[in-house]
Coordinates of C-alpha atoms in Angstrom, one line a residue:
X1 CA 14.8 -5.8 -10.0
X2 CA 14.6 -4.2 -6.5
X3 CA 12.0 -1.4 -6.4
X4 CA 12.4 -0.7 -2.7
X5 CA 15.4 -1.2 -0.5
X6 CA 15.5 -0.3 3.2
X7 CA 18.7 -0.8 5.2
X8 CA 19.1 -0.6 9.0
X9 CA 15.9 1.4 9.5
X10 CA 15.5 2.7 13.0
X11 CA 12.7 5.0 14.2
X12 CA 12.8 6.5 17.7
X13 CA 10.2 8.8 19.2
X14 CA 11.0 11.1 22.1
X15 CA 14.4 11.8 23.6
X16 CA 16.7 10.4 26.3
X17 CA 14.6 8.9 29.2
X18 CA 11.3 9.1 27.2
X19 CA 12.8 7.7 24.0
X20 CA 10.8 4.8 22.4
X21 CA 12.5 2.7 19.7
X22 CA 9.6 1.7 17.4
X23 CA 11.7 0.2 14.5
X24 CA 14.9 -1.6 15.4
X25 CA 17.2 -1.7 12.4
X26 CA 14.9 -3.3 9.8
X27 CA 16.3 -4.5 6.5
X28 CA 13.7 -4.9 3.7
X29 CA 13.7 -5.4 -0.1
X30 CA 10.8 -5.5 -2.5
X31 CA 11.1 -6.7 -6.0
X32 CA 9.2 -5.4 -9.1
X33 CA 5.8 -7.0 -9.3
X34 CA 5.6 -8.2 -5.7
X35 CA 2.4 -7.9 -3.6
X36 CA 3.8 -7.7 -0.1
X37 CA 1.7 -7.7 3.1
X38 CA 2.9 -6.4 6.4
X39 CA 1.4 -7.8 9.6
X40 CA 2.1 -7.8 13.3
X41 CA 0.4 -7.4 16.7
X42 CA -0.6 -3.9 17.9
X43 CA 2.4 -1.8 18.6
X44 CA 4.8 -4.0 16.5
X45 CA 5.6 -1.0 14.2
X46 CA 3.9 -2.0 11.0
X47 CA 2.2 1.3 10.3
X48 CA 5.4 3.2 11.3
X49 CA 7.4 1.1 8.9
X50 CA 5.0 1.8 6.1
X51 CA 5.0 5.5 6.8
X52 CA 8.8 5.6 6.8
X53 CA 9.1 3.6 3.6
X54 CA 6.6 5.8 1.7
X55 CA 8.3 9.0 3.0
X56 CA 5.4 10.2 5.1
X57 CA 7.7 9.9 8.1
X58 CA 11.5 10.0 8.3
X59 CA 13.7 7.3 9.7
X60 CA 15.9 8.2 12.7
X61 CA 18.7 6.1 11.1
X62 CA 19.0 4.0 8.0
X63 CA 18.3 4.5 4.3
X64 CA 15.2 4.0 2.1
X65 CA 15.7 3.8 -1.7
X66 CA 12.8 3.6 -4.2
X67 CA 13.6 3.1 -7.8
X68 CA 17.2 3.8 -7.1
X69 CA 16.5 7.1 -5.4
X70 CA 17.7 7.7 -1.9
X71 CA 14.8 9.5 -0.1
X72 CA 16.9 10.5 2.9
X73 CA 18.1 14.1 2.7
X74 CA 15.7 15.0 -0.2
X75 CA 14.2 18.5 0.3
X76 CA 10.4 18.7 0.8
X77 CA 9.6 20.0 -2.6
X78 CA 11.7 17.3 -4.3
X79 CA 10.1 14.7 -2.0
X80 CA 6.6 15.9 -2.9
X81 CA 7.3 15.7 -6.6
X82 CA 8.8 12.2 -6.1
X83 CA 5.7 11.0 -4.3
X84 CA 3.4 12.4 -7.0
X85 CA 5.4 10.9 -9.8
X86 CA 6.5 7.6 -8.3
X87 CA 4.1 6.5 -5.6
X88 CA 0.5 5.6 -5.2
X89 CA -1.5 5.6 -1.9
X90 CA -4.6 3.8 -0.8
X91 CA -5.9 4.8 2.6
X92 CA -8.5 3.2 4.9
X93 CA -10.7 6.4 4.8
X94 CA -10.5 6.8 1.0
X95 CA -9.4 10.5 1.0
X96 CA -11.7 11.3 -1.9
X97 CA -12.7 14.9 -2.7
X98 CA -16.5 15.2 -2.3
X99 CA -16.8 18.1 -4.8
X100 CA -15.2 16.0 -7.6
X101 CA -16.8 13.1 -9.6
X102 CA -15.4 9.6 -9.4
X103 CA -13.6 10.2 -12.7
X104 CA -12.2 13.6 -11.6
X105 CA -10.9 12.0 -8.4
X106 CA -9.2 9.2 -10.3
X107 CA -7.5 11.6 -12.7
X108 CA -6.4 14.0 -10.0
X109 CA -2.8 12.7 -9.9
X110 CA -2.5 13.5 -13.6
X111 CA -4.0 17.0 -13.3
X112 CA -0.6 18.7 -14.0
X113 CA 0.8 16.1 -16.3
X114 CA 1.2 16.7 -20.0
X115 CA 0.2 13.2 -21.2
X116 CA -2.0 13.0 -24.3
X117 CA -5.7 12.8 -23.5
X118 CA -6.0 9.7 -25.6
X119 CA -3.4 7.9 -23.5
X120 CA -5.0 9.0 -20.2
X121 CA -8.5 8.0 -21.4
X122 CA -7.2 4.6 -22.5
X123 CA -5.5 4.0 -19.2
X124 CA -8.6 5.1 -17.3
X125 CA -10.9 2.8 -19.3
X126 CA -8.7 -0.2 -18.7
X127 CA -8.3 0.5 -15.0
X128 CA -11.9 1.2 -14.1
X129 CA -12.8 -1.9 -16.1
X130 CA -10.7 -4.1 -14.0
X131 CA -12.0 -2.5 -10.8
X132 CA -15.6 -2.7 -11.9
X133 CA -16.4 1.0 -11.5
X134 CA -17.0 2.0 -15.2
X135 CA -20.6 2.8 -14.5
X136 CA -20.1 5.3 -11.7
X137 CA -17.6 7.7 -13.2
X138 CA -20.0 10.6 -13.3
X139 CA -21.2 10.1 -9.7
X140 CA -19.9 11.9 -6.6
X141 CA -18.4 10.2 -3.5
X142 CA -21.6 10.7 -1.5
X143 CA -23.6 8.8 -4.2
X144 CA -21.5 5.6 -4.0
X145 CA -20.9 2.8 -1.6
X146 CA -17.8 2.3 0.6
X147 CA -16.5 -0.5 -1.6
X148 CA -16.9 1.7 -4.7
X149 CA -15.1 4.6 -2.9
X150 CA -12.2 2.3 -2.0
X151 CA -12.0 1.0 -5.6
X152 CA -12.0 4.6 -6.8
X153 CA -9.2 5.3 -4.3
X154 CA -7.3 2.3 -5.8
X155 CA -7.8 3.6 -9.3
X156 CA -6.5 7.0 -8.3
X157 CA -3.4 5.4 -6.8
X158 CA -2.7 3.4 -9.9
X159 CA -3.6 5.8 -12.7
X160 CA -0.1 7.3 -13.0
X161 CA 1.5 3.9 -13.2
X162 CA 3.5 4.4 -10.0
X163 CA 6.7 2.5 -9.2
X164 CA 5.1 1.4 -5.9
X165 CA 1.6 1.5 -4.3
X166 CA 1.3 1.7 -0.6
X167 CA -2.0 0.5 1.0
X168 CA -2.7 1.2 4.7
X169 CA -5.5 -1.1 5.9
X170 CA -7.4 -0.7 2.7
X171 CA -10.2 -3.1 3.7
X172 CA -10.5 -1.8 7.3
X173 CA -13.7 0.1 6.7
X174 CA -15.3 -2.4 4.3
X175 CA -17.7 -5.3 4.7
X176 CA -16.4 -8.7 3.8
X177 CA -18.0 -8.7 0.3
X178 CA -16.6 -5.3 -0.6
X179 CA -13.2 -6.2 0.9
X180 CA -13.0 -9.4 -1.1
X181 CA -13.9 -7.5 -4.3
X182 CA -11.2 -4.9 -3.7
X183 CA -8.5 -7.5 -2.9
X184 CA -9.4 -9.6 -6.0
X185 CA -9.1 -6.4 -8.1
X186 CA -5.7 -5.6 -6.6
X187 CA -4.5 -9.1 -7.1
X188 CA -5.6 -9.0 -10.7
X189 CA -3.8 -5.6 -11.3
X190 CA -0.7 -7.0 -9.6
X191 CA -0.7 -10.0 -11.8
X192 CA -1.8 -8.5 -15.1
X193 CA -0.1 -5.1 -14.9
X194 CA 2.9 -6.2 -12.8
X195 CA 2.1 -3.5 -10.3
X196 CA 4.1 -3.5 -7.1
X197 CA 2.0 -3.2 -3.9
X198 CA 2.9 -3.0 -0.2
X199 CA -0.1 -3.4 2.1
X200 CA -0.3 -3.1 5.9
X201 CA -3.2 -5.2 7.2
X202 CA -4.4 -6.9 10.4
X203 CA -6.7 -9.2 8.4
X204 CA -5.3 -12.7 7.5
X205 CA -7.9 -13.0 4.7
X206 CA -6.5 -9.8 3.1
X207 CA -2.9 -10.9 3.6
X208 CA -3.7 -14.3 1.9
X209 CA -4.0 -12.3 -1.4
X210 CA -0.3 -11.3 -1.2
X211 CA 2.7 -13.1 -2.7
X212 CA 4.7 -12.5 0.4
X213 CA 3.7 -11.7 4.0
X214 CA 6.2 -10.1 6.4
X215 CA 5.5 -10.2 10.2
X216 CA 6.8 -7.7 12.6
X217 CA 7.2 -8.1 16.4
X218 CA 8.5 -5.4 18.7
X219 CA 9.9 -3.3 15.9
X220 CA 11.8 -6.1 14.2
X221 CA 11.1 -8.6 11.4
X222 CA 10.0 -11.8 13.1
X223 CA 9.5 -14.0 10.0
X224 CA 8.0 -13.9 6.5
X225 CA 5.9 -16.3 4.4
X226 CA 6.0 -16.8 0.7
X227 CA 3.0 -17.9 -1.3
X228 CA 4.9 -19.7 -4.0
X229 CA 2.8 -22.5 -5.3
X230 CA 0.5 -22.5 -2.3
X231 CA -3.2 -21.9 -2.7
X232 CA -4.7 -18.8 -1.0
X233 CA -6.3 -21.1 1.6
X234 CA -3.0 -22.8 2.4
X235 CA -1.3 -19.4 2.8
X236 CA -4.2 -18.2 4.9
X237 CA -3.7 -21.2 7.3
X238 CA 0.0 -20.4 7.5
X239 CA -0.8 -16.8 8.4
X240 CA -3.2 -18.0 11.2
X241 CA -0.5 -20.3 12.5
X242 CA 2.0 -17.5 12.6
X243 CA -0.4 -15.1 14.3
X244 CA -1.0 -17.8 16.9
X245 CA 2.7 -18.0 17.7
X246 CA 2.9 -14.2 17.9
X247 CA 0.0 -13.9 20.2
X248 CA -3.0 -13.9 17.8
X249 CA -5.6 -11.6 19.5
X250 CA -3.4 -8.6 19.6
X251 CA -3.9 -7.8 15.9
X252 CA -5.5 -4.5 15.1
X253 CA -5.1 -1.5 12.9

């Protein structure tokens, strides 16, 4: 089942002589339960693609469908409701509210829902258990580590059982131990809960947790790798090899 379909996606900034085509007619499809990584050298268009797919930005041409809903042409209010009900977001800088506890931050997407309290509490308990943050629910963001903040952000993104979770460099501000813990958690949630995740990353270690890695170059899809029966180490090596062909050192956020 296709959760996301993008067809002939173009994104152009500026006009006439100053126009810059950042995305050049990209076709992309994501199936239910996939963990998809997006990689590419600096300027390849990976963050622009993520922003267009998640409706933060609008394509100049082409269509984006999520869960059968064509996002192009939707009015802002309808789009805002769609994001709240269907999408989850994990950002590099956490975007937590300092005046709310960890639990309150996680439950924020459900603040206007009418779901029974018992259902919400059960979902919260399961999610924070997987993410290893059950013991910090009553703390505030300034009382926890960066890794705990990002796992709180992940719980917030997943609490409403979204159709698709978008993660933009989620390990970018974390040390290697915290990054590995978060990625392991996301991999577990992807496999156990069949959550569909799309992640932009410059880090081959992070990308090796994905089931598929898509590489962009100059605004177009260059190639993609499938994990299949490979080990994470084998996929990691393939990612390094592909980066080397693409230019290697130019990878950044």
